[in-house]
Amino acid sequence: TNPKQKRNRIRRPQEDRSRIVHFPNITTLQTYTMKLTLAASLLSAACAFTPAPTATRSSGSALDMARKPFISGNWKLNPSSKEEATQLASEIANAVLPTSPDADVALFVPYVFIDAAKEAVGGKIEIGAEAVCPEEAGAFTGAISASMVQSMGVQWSLAGHSERRVLFGESDEYINGQCLKLIEKGMSVMLCIGESEAEYDQDLAGAVCAVQLKK
């Protein structure tokens, strides 16, 4: 078998290339029971960390040790009802035990489920938005601003997810605007970067990610 053909058969879909840790995609309520015992096994591979204000860059190893793993789940366009969202959030929160590994955990949920998810987790898990509009107010039908989600007690938001880039045409400039607006509001942002399948085939992953991060 040609090695390249074999690699192509097992390659992740393009939309899952964002450089963040996701829980599995959700399709039915049965698959909603995502236990943090499973998430804990991903700790060693977690690639997003909370800031370490007291660390310095004088020692790379010291900086790495000062970072605390941050595990997040992006619900995307799931689930289909408030009841299912409440059940899912509650089950995940209940899996966070005193004996769980020391890590911050967040769920990025659809806007309409933010309140229900926050109530269900009881403060054990951060609830974030899947995206925000960089505009503060105005004639932007269907948009949700950083101020709106912040007023609901949300402090985190995703920006730059590959599905937003590819399916909704969000540019690097637009994503930069999202990040700047969230920072301006004193909120935290999880910036997602990643290459397309064509760029991956051309070994351009590193260069593409560097450009996206710079912009």
PDB file of C-alpha atoms in Angstrom:
ATOM      1  CA  THR A   1       0.000   0.000   0.000  1.00  0.00           C
ATOM      2  CA  ASN A   2       1.236   3.464  -0.886  1.00  0.00           C
ATOM      3  CA  PRO A   3       2.175   5.227   2.427  1.00  0.00           C
ATOM      4  CA  LYS A   4       0.648   8.511   1.313  1.00  0.00           C
ATOM      5  CA  GLN A   5      -2.639   6.832   0.393  1.00  0.00           C
ATOM      6  CA  LYS A   6      -2.721   5.173   3.821  1.00  0.00           C
ATOM      7  CA  ARG A   7      -2.065   8.478   5.532  1.00  0.00           C
ATOM      8  CA  ASN A   8      -4.865  10.138   3.540  1.00  0.00           C
ATOM      9  CA  ARG A   9      -7.361   7.528   4.683  1.00  0.00           C
ATOM     10  CA  ILE A  10      -6.807   8.309   8.346  1.00  0.00           C
ATOM     11  CA  ARG A  11      -6.372  12.059   8.109  1.00  0.00           C
ATOM     12  CA  ARG A  12      -8.675  14.270  10.148  1.00  0.00           C
ATOM     13  CA  PRO A  13     -11.328  16.280   8.280  1.00  0.00           C
ATOM     14  CA  GLN A  14     -10.299  19.819   7.458  1.00  0.00           C
ATOM     15  CA  GLU A  15     -12.737  21.394   9.879  1.00  0.00           C
ATOM     16  CA  ASP A  16     -11.101  19.676  12.841  1.00  0.00           C
ATOM     17  CA  ARG A  17      -7.612  21.090  12.260  1.00  0.00           C
ATOM     18  CA  SER A  18      -7.837  23.969  14.750  1.00  0.00           C
ATOM     19  CA  ARG A  19      -4.985  23.788  17.240  1.00  0.00           C
ATOM     20  CA  ILE A  20      -7.209  23.334  20.281  1.00  0.00           C
ATOM     21  CA  VAL A  21      -8.373  20.359  22.304  1.00  0.00           C
ATOM     22  CA  HIS A  22     -11.943  19.314  21.576  1.00  0.00           C
ATOM     23  CA  PHE A  23     -14.244  16.717  23.025  1.00  0.00           C
ATOM     24  CA  PRO A  24     -15.681  14.365  20.370  1.00  0.00           C
ATOM     25  CA  ASN A  25     -18.343  15.773  18.060  1.00  0.00           C
ATOM     26  CA  ILE A  26     -21.858  15.328  19.479  1.00  0.00           C
ATOM     27  CA  THR A  27     -24.683  13.787  17.456  1.00  0.00           C
ATOM     28  CA  THR A  28     -27.053  12.039  19.878  1.00  0.00           C
ATOM     29  CA  LEU A  29     -27.770  12.333  23.562  1.00  0.00           C
ATOM     30  CA  GLN A  30     -26.183   8.934  24.116  1.00  0.00           C
ATOM     31  CA  THR A  31     -22.840  10.344  23.015  1.00  0.00           C
ATOM     32  CA  TYR A  32     -23.311  13.357  25.262  1.00  0.00           C
ATOM     33  CA  THR A  33     -22.016  11.513  28.338  1.00  0.00           C
ATOM     34  CA  MET A  34     -18.494  12.884  28.034  1.00  0.00           C
ATOM     35  CA  LYS A  35     -16.823  12.091  31.320  1.00  0.00           C
ATOM     36  CA  LEU A  36     -13.871  14.112  32.512  1.00  0.00           C
ATOM     37  CA  THR A  37     -12.145  10.866  33.345  1.00  0.00           C
ATOM     38  CA  LEU A  38     -11.737  10.584  29.583  1.00  0.00           C
ATOM     39  CA  ALA A  39     -10.709  14.221  29.320  1.00  0.00           C
ATOM     40  CA  ALA A  40      -8.112  13.687  32.031  1.00  0.00           C
ATOM     41  CA  SER A  41      -6.379  11.141  29.842  1.00  0.00           C
ATOM     42  CA  LEU A  42      -5.847  13.936  27.329  1.00  0.00           C
ATOM     43  CA  LEU A  43      -3.982  16.124  29.798  1.00  0.00           C
ATOM     44  CA  SER A  44      -0.564  15.180  28.505  1.00  0.00           C
ATOM     45  CA  ALA A  45      -1.651  16.161  25.016  1.00  0.00           C
ATOM     46  CA  ALA A  46      -3.472  19.345  25.966  1.00  0.00           C
ATOM     47  CA  CYS A  47      -2.155  22.205  23.864  1.00  0.00           C
ATOM     48  CA  ALA A  48      -3.962  25.195  25.350  1.00  0.00           C
ATOM     49  CA  PHE A  49      -2.939  26.693  28.652  1.00  0.00           C
ATOM     50  CA  THR A  50      -4.045  29.485  30.899  1.00  0.00           C
ATOM     51  CA  PRO A  51      -1.675  32.427  31.241  1.00  0.00           C
ATOM     52  CA  ALA A  52       1.048  32.245  33.879  1.00  0.00           C
ATOM     53  CA  PRO A  53       1.475  35.852  35.065  1.00  0.00           C
ATOM     54  CA  THR A  54       4.330  35.106  37.478  1.00  0.00           C
ATOM     55  CA  ALA A  55       6.421  33.063  35.056  1.00  0.00           C
ATOM     56  CA  THR A  56       9.286  34.520  33.079  1.00  0.00           C
ATOM     57  CA  ARG A  57      10.839  33.455  29.807  1.00  0.00           C
ATOM     58  CA  SER A  58      14.312  33.113  31.270  1.00  0.00           C
ATOM     59  CA  SER A  59      13.792  29.379  31.479  1.00  0.00           C
ATOM     60  CA  GLY A  60      11.620  27.521  28.975  1.00  0.00           C
ATOM     61  CA  SER A  61      11.256  24.506  31.224  1.00  0.00           C
ATOM     62  CA  ALA A  62      10.275  26.687  34.194  1.00  0.00           C
ATOM     63  CA  LEU A  63       7.611  28.404  32.081  1.00  0.00           C
ATOM     64  CA  ASP A  64       6.165  25.086  30.959  1.00  0.00           C
ATOM     65  CA  MET A  65       6.003  23.849  34.546  1.00  0.00           C
ATOM     66  CA  ALA A  66       4.203  27.034  35.614  1.00  0.00           C
ATOM     67  CA  ARG A  67       1.424  26.560  33.069  1.00  0.00           C
ATOM     68  CA  LYS A  68      -1.828  24.900  34.076  1.00  0.00           C
ATOM     69  CA  PRO A  69      -3.551  22.635  31.522  1.00  0.00           C
ATOM     70  CA  PHE A  70      -6.770  24.003  30.081  1.00  0.00           C
ATOM     71  CA  ILE A  71      -9.190  21.446  28.622  1.00  0.00           C
ATOM     72  CA  SER A  72     -12.120  22.732  26.574  1.00  0.00           C
ATOM     73  CA  GLY A  73     -15.120  21.237  24.814  1.00  0.00           C
ATOM     74  CA  ASN A  74     -16.658  22.991  21.815  1.00  0.00           C
ATOM     75  CA  TRP A  75     -20.300  21.991  21.374  1.00  0.00           C
ATOM     76  CA  LYS A  76     -20.580  23.512  17.879  1.00  0.00           C
ATOM     77  CA  LEU A  77     -24.203  23.246  16.600  1.00  0.00           C
ATOM     78  CA  ASN A  78     -25.236  20.859  19.375  1.00  0.00           C
ATOM     79  CA  PRO A  79     -27.361  19.768  21.182  1.00  0.00           C
ATOM     80  CA  SER A  80     -30.862  20.286  19.786  1.00  0.00           C
ATOM     81  CA  SER A  81     -32.693  21.386  22.951  1.00  0.00           C
ATOM     82  CA  LYS A  82     -32.239  23.201  26.242  1.00  0.00           C
ATOM     83  CA  GLU A  83     -33.075  20.021  28.154  1.00  0.00           C
ATOM     84  CA  GLU A  84     -30.290  18.089  26.442  1.00  0.00           C
ATOM     85  CA  ALA A  85     -27.840  20.954  27.007  1.00  0.00           C
ATOM     86  CA  THR A  86     -28.682  21.025  30.710  1.00  0.00           C
ATOM     87  CA  GLN A  87     -28.225  17.271  31.044  1.00  0.00           C
ATOM     88  CA  LEU A  88     -24.920  17.281  29.176  1.00  0.00           C
ATOM     89  CA  ALA A  89     -23.484  20.184  31.168  1.00  0.00           C
ATOM     90  CA  SER A  90     -24.601  18.633  34.444  1.00  0.00           C
ATOM     91  CA  GLU A  91     -23.048  15.237  33.645  1.00  0.00           C
ATOM     92  CA  ILE A  92     -19.713  16.807  32.709  1.00  0.00           C
ATOM     93  CA  ALA A  93     -19.681  18.963  35.850  1.00  0.00           C
ATOM     94  CA  ASN A  94     -20.511  15.951  38.021  1.00  0.00           C
ATOM     95  CA  ALA A  95     -17.461  14.170  36.612  1.00  0.00           C
ATOM     96  CA  VAL A  96     -15.183  16.863  38.082  1.00  0.00           C
ATOM     97  CA  LEU A  97     -14.100  15.409  41.408  1.00  0.00           C
ATOM     98  CA  PRO A  98     -11.682  16.509  44.146  1.00  0.00           C
ATOM     99  CA  THR A  99      -9.412  13.736  42.904  1.00  0.00           C
ATOM    100  CA  SER A 100      -9.482  14.941  39.280  1.00  0.00           C
ATOM    101  CA  PRO A 101      -6.164  16.155  37.780  1.00  0.00           C
ATOM    102  CA  ASP A 102      -5.428  19.835  38.405  1.00  0.00           C
ATOM    103  CA  ALA A 103      -6.656  21.517  35.249  1.00  0.00           C
ATOM    104  CA  ASP A 104      -9.054  24.258  34.213  1.00  0.00           C
ATOM    105  CA  VAL A 105     -12.031  23.049  32.193  1.00  0.00           C
ATOM    106  CA  ALA A 106     -14.340  25.047  29.946  1.00  0.00           C
ATOM    107  CA  LEU A 107     -17.307  24.360  27.716  1.00  0.00           C
ATOM    108  CA  PHE A 108     -17.925  26.567  24.691  1.00  0.00           C
ATOM    109  CA  VAL A 109     -21.645  26.341  24.026  1.00  0.00           C
ATOM    110  CA  PRO A 110     -24.218  27.894  21.661  1.00  0.00           C
ATOM    111  CA  TYR A 111     -25.414  31.310  22.825  1.00  0.00           C
ATOM    112  CA  VAL A 112     -28.942  30.141  23.614  1.00  0.00           C
ATOM    113  CA  PHE A 113     -27.651  27.526  26.065  1.00  0.00           C
ATOM    114  CA  ILE A 114     -25.228  29.730  28.009  1.00  0.00           C
ATOM    115  CA  ASP A 115     -27.566  30.443  30.931  1.00  0.00           C
ATOM    116  CA  ALA A 116     -28.745  26.834  31.183  1.00  0.00           C
ATOM    117  CA  ALA A 117     -25.195  25.495  31.052  1.00  0.00           C
ATOM    118  CA  LYS A 118     -23.929  27.952  33.677  1.00  0.00           C
ATOM    119  CA  GLU A 119     -26.714  26.977  36.053  1.00  0.00           C
ATOM    120  CA  ALA A 120     -26.129  23.266  35.427  1.00  0.00           C
ATOM    121  CA  VAL A 121     -22.372  23.314  36.153  1.00  0.00           C
ATOM    122  CA  GLY A 122     -22.699  25.376  39.335  1.00  0.00           C
ATOM    123  CA  GLY A 123     -19.391  27.176  38.869  1.00  0.00           C
ATOM    124  CA  LYS A 124     -17.304  23.980  38.580  1.00  0.00           C
ATOM    125  CA  ILE A 125     -16.603  24.613  34.884  1.00  0.00           C
ATOM    126  CA  GLU A 126     -16.171  27.788  32.852  1.00  0.00           C
ATOM    127  CA  ILE A 127     -18.865  28.407  30.239  1.00  0.00           C
ATOM    128  CA  GLY A 128     -17.726  30.283  27.154  1.00  0.00           C
ATOM    129  CA  ALA A 129     -19.148  31.524  23.850  1.00  0.00           C
ATOM    130  CA  GLU A 130     -18.298  29.918  20.530  1.00  0.00           C
ATOM    131  CA  ALA A 131     -17.681  33.293  18.855  1.00  0.00           C
ATOM    132  CA  VAL A 132     -18.445  36.995  19.155  1.00  0.00           C
ATOM    133  CA  CYS A 133     -18.866  39.835  16.715  1.00  0.00           C
ATOM    134  CA  PRO A 134     -16.062  42.437  16.828  1.00  0.00           C
ATOM    135  CA  GLU A 135     -18.684  45.203  16.576  1.00  0.00           C
ATOM    136  CA  GLU A 136     -20.134  46.657  19.763  1.00  0.00           C
ATOM    137  CA  ALA A 137     -23.562  47.623  18.432  1.00  0.00           C
ATOM    138  CA  GLY A 138     -25.386  48.593  15.255  1.00  0.00           C
ATOM    139  CA  ALA A 139     -27.119  47.111  12.233  1.00  0.00           C
ATOM    140  CA  PHE A 140     -25.553  43.644  12.352  1.00  0.00           C
ATOM    141  CA  THR A 141     -28.530  41.287  12.274  1.00  0.00           C
ATOM    142  CA  GLY A 142     -27.881  37.991  14.007  1.00  0.00           C
ATOM    143  CA  ALA A 143     -24.578  39.098  15.554  1.00  0.00           C
ATOM    144  CA  ILE A 144     -23.709  38.697  19.243  1.00  0.00           C
ATOM    145  CA  SER A 145     -21.277  41.153  20.832  1.00  0.00           C
ATOM    146  CA  ALA A 146     -18.672  40.568  23.513  1.00  0.00           C
ATOM    147  CA  SER A 147     -20.602  42.884  25.826  1.00  0.00           C
ATOM    148  CA  MET A 148     -23.746  40.785  25.421  1.00  0.00           C
ATOM    149  CA  VAL A 149     -22.138  37.517  26.478  1.00  0.00           C
ATOM    150  CA  GLN A 150     -20.134  39.271  29.192  1.00  0.00           C
ATOM    151  CA  SER A 151     -23.398  40.545  30.684  1.00  0.00           C
ATOM    152  CA  MET A 152     -24.397  36.879  31.051  1.00  0.00           C
ATOM    153  CA  GLY A 153     -21.315  36.158  33.143  1.00  0.00           C
ATOM    154  CA  VAL A 154     -19.220  34.781  30.291  1.00  0.00           C
ATOM    155  CA  GLN A 155     -15.482  35.524  30.379  1.00  0.00           C
ATOM    156  CA  TRP A 156     -14.227  33.247  27.566  1.00  0.00           C
ATOM    157  CA  SER A 157     -14.836  33.018  23.830  1.00  0.00           C
ATOM    158  CA  LEU A 158     -13.410  31.141  20.886  1.00  0.00           C
ATOM    159  CA  ALA A 159     -12.086  33.044  17.880  1.00  0.00           C
ATOM    160  CA  GLY A 160     -10.777  31.851  14.539  1.00  0.00           C
ATOM    161  CA  HIS A 161     -12.125  28.298  14.551  1.00  0.00           C
ATOM    162  CA  SER A 162     -11.520  26.630  11.180  1.00  0.00           C
ATOM    163  CA  GLU A 163     -15.258  26.150  10.625  1.00  0.00           C
ATOM    164  CA  ARG A 164     -15.792  29.883  11.071  1.00  0.00           C
ATOM    165  CA  ARG A 165     -12.937  30.597   8.668  1.00  0.00           C
ATOM    166  CA  VAL A 166     -14.023  28.117   5.993  1.00  0.00           C
ATOM    167  CA  LEU A 167     -17.833  28.017   6.248  1.00  0.00           C
ATOM    168  CA  PHE A 168     -18.502  31.624   7.245  1.00  0.00           C
ATOM    169  CA  GLY A 169     -15.577  33.312   5.509  1.00  0.00           C
ATOM    170  CA  GLU A 170     -14.089  34.948   8.597  1.00  0.00           C
ATOM    171  CA  SER A 171     -10.781  36.541   7.615  1.00  0.00           C
ATOM    172  CA  ASP A 172      -7.647  36.972   9.707  1.00  0.00           C
ATOM    173  CA  GLU A 173      -8.503  40.665  10.002  1.00  0.00           C
ATOM    174  CA  TYR A 174     -12.017  39.915  11.264  1.00  0.00           C
ATOM    175  CA  ILE A 175     -10.670  37.383  13.757  1.00  0.00           C
ATOM    176  CA  ASN A 176      -8.088  39.898  14.937  1.00  0.00           C
ATOM    177  CA  GLY A 177     -10.962  42.306  15.557  1.00  0.00           C
ATOM    178  CA  GLN A 178     -12.706  39.679  17.677  1.00  0.00           C
ATOM    179  CA  CYS A 179      -9.590  39.120  19.771  1.00  0.00           C
ATOM    180  CA  LEU A 180      -8.977  42.836  20.278  1.00  0.00           C
ATOM    181  CA  LYS A 181     -12.585  43.434  21.310  1.00  0.00           C
ATOM    182  CA  LEU A 182     -12.524  40.595  23.845  1.00  0.00           C
ATOM    183  CA  ILE A 183      -9.248  41.836  25.309  1.00  0.00           C
ATOM    184  CA  GLU A 184     -10.621  45.381  25.425  1.00  0.00           C
ATOM    185  CA  LYS A 185     -13.540  44.074  27.484  1.00  0.00           C
ATOM    186  CA  GLY A 186     -11.199  42.347  29.913  1.00  0.00           C
ATOM    187  CA  MET A 187     -12.282  38.918  28.676  1.00  0.00           C
ATOM    188  CA  SER A 188     -10.203  35.896  27.659  1.00  0.00           C
ATOM    189  CA  VAL A 189      -9.994  34.459  24.158  1.00  0.00           C
ATOM    190  CA  MET A 190      -8.990  31.054  22.844  1.00  0.00           C
ATOM    191  CA  LEU A 191      -7.534  31.775  19.415  1.00  0.00           C
ATOM    192  CA  CYS A 192      -7.728  28.836  17.024  1.00  0.00           C
ATOM    193  CA  ILE A 193      -5.241  28.533  14.175  1.00  0.00           C
ATOM    194  CA  GLY A 194      -4.702  25.799  11.630  1.00  0.00           C
ATOM    195  CA  GLU A 195      -3.951  24.863   8.050  1.00  0.00           C
ATOM    196  CA  SER A 196      -6.266  23.628   5.308  1.00  0.00           C
ATOM    197  CA  GLU A 197      -5.929  20.122   3.856  1.00  0.00           C
ATOM    198  CA  ALA A 198      -4.222  21.493   0.744  1.00  0.00           C
ATOM    199  CA  GLU A 199      -1.744  23.428   2.883  1.00  0.00           C
ATOM    200  CA  TYR A 200      -1.141  20.323   4.981  1.00  0.00           C
ATOM    201  CA  ASP A 201      -0.296  18.331   1.836  1.00  0.00           C
ATOM    202  CA  GLN A 202       2.267  20.975   0.903  1.00  0.00           C
ATOM    203  CA  ASP A 203       3.880  20.885   4.379  1.00  0.00           C
ATOM    204  CA  LEU A 204       2.859  24.484   4.999  1.00  0.00           C
ATOM    205  CA  ALA A 205       1.270  23.926   8.406  1.00  0.00           C
ATOM    206  CA  GLY A 206       3.940  25.772  10.382  1.00  0.00           C
ATOM    207  CA  ALA A 207       4.076  28.729   8.002  1.00  0.00           C
ATOM    208  CA  VAL A 208       0.294  29.076   7.812  1.00  0.00           C
ATOM    209  CA  CYS A 209      -0.123  28.958  11.576  1.00  0.00           C
ATOM    210  CA  ALA A 210       2.652  31.533  12.025  1.00  0.00           C
ATOM    211  CA  VAL A 211       0.949  33.935   9.594  1.00  0.00           C
ATOM    212  CA  GLN A 212      -2.466  33.496  11.222  1.00  0.00           C
ATOM    213  CA  LEU A 213      -1.001  34.063  14.666  1.00  0.00           C
ATOM    214  CA  LYS A 214       0.896  37.153  13.519  1.00  0.00           C
ATOM    215  CA  LYS A 215      -2.200  38.736  11.987  1.00  0.00           C
TER     216      LYS A 215
END
